Amino acid sequence: MCGIAGVLSLHEIGTHESGRVRLMNQLLEHRGPDSEGIFATNHVILAMRRLSIIDLAGGKQPLFNEARDIAIVCNGEIYNHRVLRADLEALGHHFSSHSDVETIVHAYEEYGVDCLTKLRGMFAFALWDSNNNKLLLARDRMGEKPLYLHRDEMGRLWFSSELRSLRAAMINPPSLTAEAFNLFLTFQYVPEPLAPLAGVAVVPAGHYLELKPGAIDIAPSPYWDLAQVHEDPSRPIAVTEEILDEACRLMGSADVPVAVALSGGIDSSLVAALTSRHYPGQLHAFTIGYKGRPDTDERSFAATLATELGIGFTEVELATEDVIESFPQLIAAMDTPIGDIAAFGYYSVCQAARKAGYPVLLSGMGGDEFFWGYEWVREAVTRNEVLLESKSGKQSWWHRLFGKVTNQTPDFFGVHDELRNGDTWSRALMPLEAQNKLPAGFWLDQASLDLSLPMHLAVSNLLNRTWLRSNCLSLVDRMSMAHSVEVRLPLLDTNLVDRVTGMRNDGLVDWNKPHKWLLVESLRNALPADVLTRKKQGFTPPVLDWMNGIVKRYAPLIADGALVRQGLIDPGRARGDLSVFGLSFLYKLVLLECWVRLHLEGQPSEELIATVKALA
């Protein structure tokens, strides 16, 4: 695990590019505090900061093939590296380390770009092939690890794991786009593949780029297509149980201590139960609680399960006043703006894990998204299938389900009033010039269903690209990396996603069964019955108290603030009565104001706090 940065240049690399890349790399130190490495040739520089997880002494990057004409820097983990290593050694390859990343180099030597299909893990890497004068950039299938790009006017392509690092390569001060302003205040995140900043692109999940000096405008190519996967659907429970057990075994393996984020619900509980089977006495659990123990506090459930599983247990309590006070520090750690109030929980549990000496943390994230844990998502599959297949009675069916009359176009997010309000309210704040950059319905265009796919896959793909990837995965990456912690997600194991989706493509219909039916049935023998029937809460905080306190404290920054200076809020509206907007919208607005101040204007968090006190 690490952060990576670098540049590919049409012209010969000079001291300017070298200095910029070194600065970019320094800005990634939190992602990799253990070591750094740089590889440079006439036209490319690859840099990295390493968080040592596998082969602590021998896995320093960059890593090379035997002839040292292929070099790689990689952020992530390859969970099937031992199997890959054995296969490649049988084909005559010689390894210089026990690093999981070195398997990518030799797999590329053997299979070319097709090596990507053999990697089971999370990754974003840059590989330089000097024989072909080619740079390969690639990102994992689910999008767990980020990779940003910036092309400048001098024929250079800069890349990095984080925006804060990439900004160091940009000559002109970066700005938040009107599109990002609208989308963030609508969704609470900016859906990929859009990026928040002008002049920045995102390498899409499951894609790669093959680039050469002077040919940097190549579009990303996909190497993964869930529409093409197939699997016999006759044994869904047995297959799912087998893959989940293997995923927890692989992801529980490391050369450093491993812990689990345990909320007490089904998803994290099953990860803890399966992993502890393979590593008895080695796992430790961390959980979040809230001062006063509100109904959303699941510490007692998590503690009971930890005792039953025989694993260590640490609880972290969050108080509302501390959350409000530390808000600027949280946003400073948030490389991309994400308005999910759960950020405090992820930030705090990763901080506690690192302080206790656990740089690897397993999580149950992905269970709800992949196993139909959201009722409205399950309804969306059925509702849109009806709209596509039925020639009559569409409107009355929709009216019975949602109590309203609307259009008959298959839709996903449009049923949410809060999202529609976000779009309307964000436009109302914008100056006319900024409004004119946004066509009507822009937010729905960026989050529309691909109706060429089966409906189950269209809904799942859209949910993964938007909510899962742009909110959940981005959030857990930034919050964990702020504390130099690697989070692993067994419920998003690529073999699991491939094979379960393959069964759905070939006839398995599990979205109309009871809540998370396939997951629950697969683990029925691994968990106590009360855990399997408990309603999901996760790290669910006292939302209203936190949001009200944060908005009250930091909203005065908006008048004559950074978003006004960016040309995204009309000055008159910024100084007007903002209480007409909903609380969650105001929370997103305050967060974005603080994010622009801290990340784009370079205001230190201490200075922001002083400004707030002066305005009080």
XYZ file of C-alpha atoms in Angstrom:
616
model
C 0.000 0.000 0.000
C 1.312 3.426 -0.815
C 0.756 6.607 -2.740
C 2.110 6.995 -6.243
C 2.926 10.023 -8.400
C 4.817 10.775 -11.576
C 5.031 12.356 -14.997
C 5.321 11.267 -18.638
C 6.876 13.965 -20.842
C 7.180 14.513 -24.571
C 10.432 16.352 -23.974
C 13.420 15.163 -21.998
C 12.872 15.252 -18.242
C 14.609 18.170 -16.527
C 15.081 19.560 -13.052
C 11.666 21.246 -13.202
C 9.781 17.971 -13.643
C 12.013 16.189 -11.162
C 11.420 18.826 -8.497
C 7.668 18.806 -9.058
C 7.429 15.027 -8.761
C 9.480 15.035 -5.557
C 7.097 17.618 -4.095
C 4.090 15.578 -5.228
C 5.592 12.541 -3.536
C 6.230 14.404 -0.287
C 2.561 15.363 -0.186
C 1.698 11.644 -0.133
C 3.751 10.834 2.960
C 0.659 10.075 5.039
C -0.206 7.302 2.583
C 3.263 5.776 2.900
C 5.313 6.796 5.931
C 7.740 3.858 5.854
C 9.860 4.553 2.764
C 9.980 6.323 -0.586
C 11.347 5.498 -4.010
C 11.857 7.205 -7.369
C 12.614 5.840 -10.842
C 13.567 8.226 -13.668
C 14.448 7.961 -17.360
C 14.596 10.532 -20.139
C 10.816 10.769 -20.476
C 9.228 9.395 -17.310
C 9.470 9.649 -13.535
C 7.725 7.187 -11.216
C 7.580 7.990 -7.505
C 5.990 6.361 -4.482
C 5.573 6.487 -0.715
C 5.283 3.061 0.911
C 3.182 1.719 3.765
C 4.904 -1.608 4.422
C 2.435 -4.517 4.655
C 3.970 -7.448 2.740
C 7.714 -8.292 2.735
C 8.640 -5.395 5.004
C 12.374 -5.488 4.211
C 12.411 -6.591 0.570
C 9.309 -4.982 -0.905
C 10.586 -1.428 -1.358
C 9.480 0.153 -4.628
C 10.017 0.744 -7.463
C 10.299 -2.934 -8.320
C 11.752 -4.418 -11.523
C 11.872 -7.513 -13.685
C 15.066 -9.550 -14.060
C 16.483 -7.322 -16.813
C 15.383 -4.140 -15.004
C 13.783 -2.829 -18.202
C 10.301 -2.879 -16.643
C 9.668 -0.784 -13.516
C 6.547 -0.390 -11.391
C 5.135 1.670 -8.532
C 1.834 0.430 -7.143
C -0.695 1.516 -4.549
C -2.672 -1.459 -3.247
C -2.493 -5.167 -2.526
C -2.594 -8.218 -4.786
C -4.290 -10.869 -2.658
C -3.574 -13.819 -4.964
C 0.134 -13.013 -5.281
C 1.301 -16.366 -3.931
C -0.631 -18.323 -6.569
C 0.520 -15.914 -9.291
C 4.122 -16.219 -8.116
C 4.034 -20.008 -8.284
C 2.569 -19.942 -11.798
C 5.132 -17.405 -13.017
C 8.072 -19.220 -11.429
C 6.936 -22.386 -13.198
C 7.154 -20.401 -16.444
C 10.775 -19.447 -15.691
C 10.469 -16.075 -13.963
C 12.855 -15.214 -11.130
C 11.755 -12.996 -8.245
C 13.986 -10.698 -6.222
C 11.531 -10.185 -3.337
C 8.435 -11.628 -1.703
C 6.408 -8.499 -2.506
C 2.926 -8.927 -3.930
C 3.619 -6.005 -6.305
C 6.524 -7.788 -7.992
C 4.078 -10.355 -9.359
C 2.550 -7.587 -11.517
C 5.902 -6.922 -13.229
C 6.449 -10.565 -14.145
C 2.812 -11.086 -15.099
C 3.122 -8.105 -17.464
C 6.277 -9.648 -18.944
C 4.404 -12.885 -19.544
C 0.919 -11.711 -20.550
C 1.171 -8.017 -21.473
C -1.875 -5.912 -20.625
C -3.887 -9.116 -20.141
C -2.068 -9.479 -16.829
C -4.758 -7.177 -15.405
C -7.357 -9.919 -15.684
C -5.245 -12.160 -13.429
C -4.939 -9.712 -10.533
C -7.227 -10.300 -7.555
C -6.927 -7.235 -5.407
C -7.110 -3.475 -5.140
C -4.565 -1.368 -6.971
C -3.604 1.677 -8.957
C -0.210 1.366 -10.594
C 2.191 2.948 -13.067
C 4.450 0.600 -15.045
C 7.210 1.759 -17.398
C 8.155 -0.595 -20.244
C 11.456 0.764 -21.573
C 11.637 -1.739 -24.439
C 8.424 -0.338 -25.907
C 8.867 3.212 -24.544
C 5.420 2.854 -22.966
C 3.716 3.817 -19.710
C 0.882 1.617 -18.461
C -1.507 3.147 -15.932
C -4.195 0.884 -14.474
C -6.833 0.897 -11.750
C -8.575 -1.988 -9.975
C -12.002 -3.256 -10.997
C -14.090 -1.834 -8.138
C -12.213 1.465 -7.857
C -10.885 0.977 -4.333
C -7.650 2.833 -5.102
C -7.737 6.271 -6.792
C -5.660 7.589 -9.688
C -5.904 11.171 -10.994
C -4.466 12.685 -14.198
C -3.543 16.170 -15.389
C -2.409 16.927 -18.944
C -0.618 20.249 -19.367
C 0.107 22.416 -22.412
C 3.739 21.278 -22.557
C 2.907 17.718 -23.577
C 3.242 16.294 -20.082
C 0.923 13.885 -18.288
C 1.063 14.099 -14.499
C -0.542 11.450 -12.299
C -1.060 10.905 -8.579
C -3.053 9.015 -5.970
C -4.479 12.247 -4.557
C -5.647 15.640 -5.732
C -3.543 17.481 -3.133
C -0.444 15.924 -4.687
C -1.534 16.463 -8.287
C -2.236 20.151 -7.610
C 1.494 20.629 -7.020
C 2.049 19.907 -10.714
C -0.578 22.353 -11.966
C 0.770 25.734 -13.088
C -2.520 27.596 -12.684
C -4.430 27.469 -9.382
C -7.082 24.765 -9.739
C -10.736 25.670 -9.413
C -13.871 23.813 -8.443
C -16.076 23.408 -11.504
C -19.702 24.481 -11.688
C -20.558 20.879 -12.543
C -18.825 19.589 -9.421
C -20.544 22.245 -7.276
C -23.943 21.151 -8.552
C -23.275 17.423 -8.315
C -21.751 17.565 -4.842
C -24.651 19.565 -3.409
C -27.018 17.089 -5.081
C -25.391 13.734 -4.264
C -22.924 14.661 -1.442
C -20.094 13.499 -3.730
C -18.935 14.056 -7.312
C -19.788 10.895 -9.282
C -16.928 9.341 -11.199
C -15.595 9.588 -13.819
C -15.977 13.350 -13.269
C -13.383 15.038 -11.066
C -14.018 18.020 -8.765
C -11.335 20.228 -10.316
C -10.933 21.790 -13.737
C -8.117 20.194 -15.722
C -8.203 16.908 -13.783
C -9.363 13.497 -14.991
C -9.980 10.232 -13.139
C -8.809 6.874 -14.438
C -12.100 4.925 -14.357
C -12.275 1.754 -12.296
C -11.490 -1.368 -14.298
C -9.644 0.636 -16.978
C -6.077 1.144 -18.169
C -4.153 3.559 -20.375
C -1.157 2.751 -22.589
C 0.741 5.988 -23.179
C 3.896 7.079 -24.947
C 5.815 10.359 -24.946
C 3.931 12.573 -27.381
C 0.816 10.387 -27.219
C -0.785 11.293 -23.885
C -4.350 11.910 -25.055
C -5.234 8.218 -25.306
C -8.653 7.374 -23.830
C -8.848 4.744 -21.067
C -9.737 1.210 -22.160
C -11.818 -1.226 -20.068
C -10.444 -4.624 -19.132
C -13.493 -5.780 -17.129
C -17.092 -6.162 -18.239
C -19.606 -7.677 -15.843
C -22.082 -8.143 -18.687
C -19.775 -10.850 -20.053
C -19.341 -12.970 -16.903
C -21.234 -16.238 -16.503
C -21.599 -18.803 -13.728
C -23.813 -21.818 -13.133
C -26.594 -20.507 -10.830
C -27.595 -23.893 -9.430
C -25.528 -23.632 -6.198
C -25.531 -19.934 -5.252
C -25.299 -20.385 -1.470
C -22.435 -22.891 -1.559
C -20.477 -20.877 -4.136
C -20.899 -17.632 -2.197
C -19.879 -19.260 1.089
C -16.772 -20.757 -0.495
C -15.592 -17.486 -2.084
C -16.275 -15.396 1.014
C -14.291 -17.778 3.181
C -11.379 -17.664 0.739
C -11.557 -13.853 0.473
C -11.352 -13.451 4.257
C -8.426 -15.880 4.401
C -6.523 -13.988 1.699
C -7.269 -10.526 3.064
C -6.439 -11.506 6.627
C -2.878 -12.321 5.584
C -0.174 -9.690 6.180
C 3.283 -9.294 7.679
C 1.859 -6.760 10.166
C -0.997 -6.954 12.724
C -4.530 -7.071 11.251
C -7.749 -5.739 12.822
C -11.419 -5.488 11.848
C -13.851 -2.568 12.024
C -16.778 -4.176 13.838
C -20.145 -2.429 13.997
C -22.275 -5.311 15.241
C -24.239 -5.728 12.016
C -24.235 -8.612 9.538
C -21.506 -7.444 7.156
C -18.678 -6.620 9.554
C -19.670 -9.518 11.815
C -19.295 -12.098 9.087
C -15.910 -10.654 8.064
C -14.758 -10.923 11.690
C -16.156 -14.453 12.078
C -14.649 -15.869 8.886
C -11.274 -14.187 9.313
C -10.901 -15.253 12.950
C -11.387 -18.862 11.854
C -8.230 -18.663 9.759
C -6.219 -16.550 12.201
C -7.320 -17.599 15.712
C -6.068 -15.324 18.465
C -4.562 -12.840 15.992
C -7.466 -10.549 15.059
C -8.515 -7.438 17.006
C -11.805 -5.538 16.700
C -12.388 -1.775 16.833
C -15.836 -0.240 17.113
C -17.362 3.233 17.383
C -19.799 4.382 20.058
C -21.476 7.669 20.825
C -21.601 9.663 24.039
C -24.842 9.030 25.908
C -25.290 5.691 24.086
C -28.147 6.642 21.709
C -30.154 3.953 19.906
C -27.608 3.904 17.081
C -24.809 2.846 19.470
C -23.975 -0.807 18.777
C -20.989 -1.207 21.064
C -22.666 -3.826 23.234
C -23.511 -6.009 20.215
C -19.968 -5.713 18.855
C -18.410 -6.479 22.262
C -20.556 -9.581 22.700
C -19.618 -10.918 19.278
C -15.915 -10.197 19.828
C -16.065 -12.223 23.052
C -17.814 -15.107 21.287
C -15.187 -15.080 18.524
C -12.305 -14.823 20.986
C -10.841 -11.643 19.497
C -9.559 -8.501 21.221
C -11.868 -5.517 21.423
C -11.394 -1.732 21.574
C -14.171 0.828 21.580
C -13.908 4.489 20.594
C -16.486 6.971 21.868
C -17.336 10.095 19.895
C -18.851 13.142 21.589
C -20.847 15.709 19.621
C -18.787 18.627 20.911
C -15.530 16.939 19.830
C -16.936 16.218 16.373
C -17.907 19.863 15.892
C -14.562 21.132 17.164
C -12.495 18.760 14.984
C -14.491 19.335 11.792
C -11.694 21.345 10.074
C -9.146 18.579 10.760
C -11.518 16.022 9.239
C -11.977 18.102 6.092
C -8.225 18.690 5.857
C -7.812 14.900 5.651
C -10.557 14.639 3.014
C -8.701 14.914 -0.296
C -11.977 14.951 -2.230
C -15.194 16.510 -0.860
C -17.578 13.849 0.480
C -20.600 14.894 2.520
C -21.222 11.563 4.249
C -21.642 12.187 7.984
C -20.203 8.695 8.585
C -16.768 10.148 7.771
C -16.159 10.869 11.456
C -16.636 7.210 12.334
C -14.238 5.934 9.668
C -11.684 8.618 10.546
C -11.806 7.780 14.243
C -11.727 3.996 13.965
C -8.718 4.156 11.607
C -6.992 6.598 13.935
C -7.534 4.249 16.879
C -6.327 1.214 14.912
C -3.116 2.953 13.900
C -2.388 4.182 17.432
C -2.837 0.628 18.712
C -0.368 -0.721 16.130
C -2.758 -2.168 13.524
C -1.942 -0.813 10.031
C -4.396 -3.206 8.311
C -8.140 -3.005 8.961
C -10.789 -5.294 7.484
C -14.256 -3.871 6.839
C -17.679 -5.173 5.857
C -18.240 -2.354 3.373
C -19.949 -3.468 0.178
C -22.429 -5.946 1.639
C -25.425 -3.668 1.253
C -24.424 -2.498 -2.202
C -23.701 -5.918 -3.681
C -26.258 -8.082 -1.861
C -29.335 -5.848 -2.203
C -29.261 -4.397 1.297
C -31.142 -1.222 0.327
C -34.885 -1.666 -0.126
C -35.187 1.215 -2.598
C -32.469 -0.333 -4.797
C -34.284 -3.666 -4.869
C -37.489 -1.840 -5.759
C -35.661 0.015 -8.525
C -34.813 -3.234 -10.309
C -38.406 -4.467 -10.252
C -39.929 -1.048 -10.964
C -37.759 -0.387 -13.998
C -38.226 -3.896 -15.363
C -41.973 -3.258 -15.287
C -41.575 0.089 -17.021
C -39.552 -1.493 -19.790
C -41.666 -4.611 -20.263
C -45.221 -3.464 -19.644
C -47.190 -1.642 -22.297
C -50.054 -0.749 -20.017
C -50.690 0.225 -16.436
C -47.239 1.714 -15.925
C -48.349 4.954 -14.376
C -50.818 3.377 -11.969
C -48.180 0.850 -10.803
C -45.671 3.651 -10.110
C -48.367 5.651 -8.326
C -49.218 2.737 -6.049
C -45.547 2.252 -5.155
C -44.504 5.860 -4.596
C -47.794 7.705 -4.151
C -47.032 10.155 -6.945
C -47.447 10.512 -10.680
C -44.238 10.913 -12.642
C -42.798 10.155 -16.045
C -42.504 6.645 -17.436
C -38.766 6.741 -18.162
C -36.692 4.107 -16.350
C -34.927 5.978 -13.568
C -32.849 5.333 -10.465
C -32.063 8.458 -8.454
C -34.955 10.599 -9.639
C -37.332 9.200 -7.011
C -35.371 10.924 -4.233
C -36.771 14.333 -3.319
C -33.618 15.221 -1.403
C -31.512 14.821 -4.536
C -33.930 16.858 -6.638
C -33.893 19.560 -3.964
C -30.108 19.518 -3.986
C -30.054 20.197 -7.708
C -32.668 22.968 -7.438
C -31.102 24.658 -4.416
C -27.541 24.535 -5.758
C -28.695 26.252 -8.955
C -30.555 28.871 -6.911
C -27.301 29.792 -5.179
C -25.248 30.093 -8.362
C -24.653 33.303 -10.330
C -26.341 33.315 -13.730
C -23.051 32.756 -15.542
C -22.374 29.568 -13.601
C -25.974 28.377 -13.982
C -25.692 28.700 -17.750
C -22.904 26.104 -17.768
C -25.322 23.457 -16.512
C -27.958 22.019 -18.848
C -31.291 21.092 -17.322
C -31.232 17.640 -15.740
C -27.427 17.520 -15.746
C -27.325 15.572 -12.480
C -29.583 12.841 -13.847
C -27.565 12.629 -17.058
C -24.473 11.858 -14.948
C -26.302 9.099 -13.080
C -28.493 7.376 -15.617
C -29.155 3.692 -16.154
C -27.531 1.839 -19.054
C -30.655 0.293 -20.552
C -28.644 -1.933 -22.884
C -27.907 -4.125 -19.852
C -30.178 -6.471 -17.904
C -31.927 -4.342 -15.299
C -30.266 -6.017 -12.314
C -26.866 -5.200 -13.809
C -27.825 -1.683 -14.920
C -28.944 -0.817 -11.382
C -25.969 -2.527 -9.740
C -23.424 -0.872 -12.067
C -24.899 2.582 -11.515
C -25.002 2.140 -7.741
C -21.383 0.961 -7.801
C -20.163 3.866 -9.939
C -21.940 6.515 -7.922
C -22.694 5.773 -4.270
C -20.283 2.870 -3.693
C -17.235 4.119 -5.588
C -17.565 7.894 -5.360
C -18.855 8.051 -1.786
C -18.062 4.884 0.173
C -14.780 3.707 -1.352
C -13.401 7.214 -1.756
C -14.306 8.026 1.836
C -12.747 4.926 3.359
C -9.584 5.376 1.272
C -9.065 8.996 2.359
C -10.018 8.487 6.007
C -7.819 5.392 6.379
C -4.851 6.782 4.477
C -4.943 9.937 6.625
C -3.728 7.630 9.404
C -1.546 5.319 7.263
C -3.990 2.417 7.548
C -4.839 -0.018 4.759
C -8.521 -1.035 4.674
C -9.423 -4.318 2.959
C -12.930 -5.230 1.811
C -13.693 -8.963 1.530
C -17.315 -8.344 0.450
C -16.011 -6.602 -2.688
C -13.551 -9.344 -3.581
C -13.382 -9.402 -7.365
C -13.875 -13.180 -7.582
C -17.000 -12.821 -5.461
C -18.340 -9.994 -7.633
C -17.535 -11.879 -10.837
C -19.113 -15.170 -9.868
C -22.228 -13.852 -8.119
C -22.872 -11.465 -11.015
C -22.308 -14.369 -13.397
C -24.999 -16.360 -11.575
C -27.380 -13.397 -11.815
C -26.632 -13.042 -15.519
C -27.484 -16.722 -15.956
C -30.760 -16.751 -14.074
C -30.275 -16.195 -10.341
C -32.925 -13.745 -9.090
C -31.973 -12.738 -5.552
C -33.117 -9.110 -5.424
C -36.738 -10.051 -4.776
C -35.902 -12.406 -1.898
C -35.639 -11.420 1.794
C -33.115 -8.797 2.878
C -29.566 -9.786 1.746
C -30.819 -13.320 1.272
C -27.739 -14.750 -0.458
C -25.299 -13.295 2.055
C -27.359 -14.348 5.079
C -27.928 -17.893 3.828
C -24.269 -18.322 2.943
C -23.154 -17.437 6.467
C -26.002 -18.897 8.480
C -23.664 -21.348 10.200
C -20.961 -18.777 10.903
C -22.904 -16.226 12.965
C -25.409 -16.236 15.843
C -29.035 -15.994 14.731
C -29.571 -12.608 16.396
C -26.776 -11.078 14.319
C -28.293 -12.356 11.080
C -31.663 -10.761 11.861
C -30.419 -7.478 13.324
C -31.268 -4.338 11.364
C -28.263 -2.662 9.762
C -26.902 0.485 11.372
C -23.145 0.416 10.814
C -21.286 3.377 12.272
C -24.487 5.450 12.368
C -23.962 8.657 14.369
C -26.445 11.056 16.005
C -26.864 12.810 12.671
C -29.092 15.742 13.610
C -26.977 16.805 16.578
C -23.765 16.656 14.562
C -25.130 18.422 11.498
C -26.884 21.146 13.478
C -23.777 21.837 15.510
C -21.471 21.958 12.485
C -23.797 24.148 10.433
C -24.308 26.572 13.310
C -20.552 26.831 13.943
C -19.210 27.070 10.384
C -22.047 28.511 8.212
C -20.901 32.132 8.802
C -17.890 31.342 6.604
C -20.122 31.186 3.519
C -20.861 34.932 3.355
C -18.038 36.467 1.289
C -16.368 33.061 1.441
C -14.351 30.777 -0.804
C -17.329 29.601 -2.874
C -18.167 33.231 -3.598
C -14.554 33.821 -4.635
C -14.746 30.769 -6.893
C -17.724 32.337 -8.676
C -20.035 29.506 -7.614
C -22.319 31.362 -5.174
C -23.942 34.707 -5.855
C -22.626 37.170 -3.218
C -26.135 38.362 -2.391
C -27.392 34.813 -1.835
C -24.354 33.992 0.312
C -25.194 36.885 2.631
C -28.912 36.068 2.643
C -31.017 33.731 4.741
C -29.686 30.211 4.177
C -32.088 28.638 6.673
C -34.611 28.207 3.846
C -32.553 25.202 2.735
C -32.707 21.772 4.355
C -30.236 20.732 7.053
C -28.432 18.069 5.018
C -28.026 20.540 2.147
C -26.579 23.149 4.504
C -24.179 20.558 5.926
C -22.914 19.811 2.407
C -22.630 23.527 1.659
C -20.618 24.195 4.834
C -18.374 21.200 4.148
C -17.682 22.382 0.601
C -16.897 25.920 1.794
C -14.374 24.552 4.282
C -12.940 22.109 1.726
C -12.260 24.859 -0.827
C -10.642 27.051 1.821
C -8.394 24.280 3.092
C -7.528 22.507 -0.160
C -7.734 25.085 -2.939
C -6.955 28.320 -1.105
C -4.403 26.735 1.206
C -5.866 28.117 4.427
C -4.476 26.210 7.445
C -7.132 24.594 9.624
C -5.963 26.681 12.605
C -6.563 29.853 10.617
C -10.008 28.641 9.559
C -10.901 28.003 13.203
C -9.676 31.500 14.108
C -11.805 32.984 11.325
C -14.875 31.175 12.651
C -14.260 32.504 16.145
C -13.866 36.028 14.784
C -17.215 35.770 12.975
C -19.057 34.394 16.020
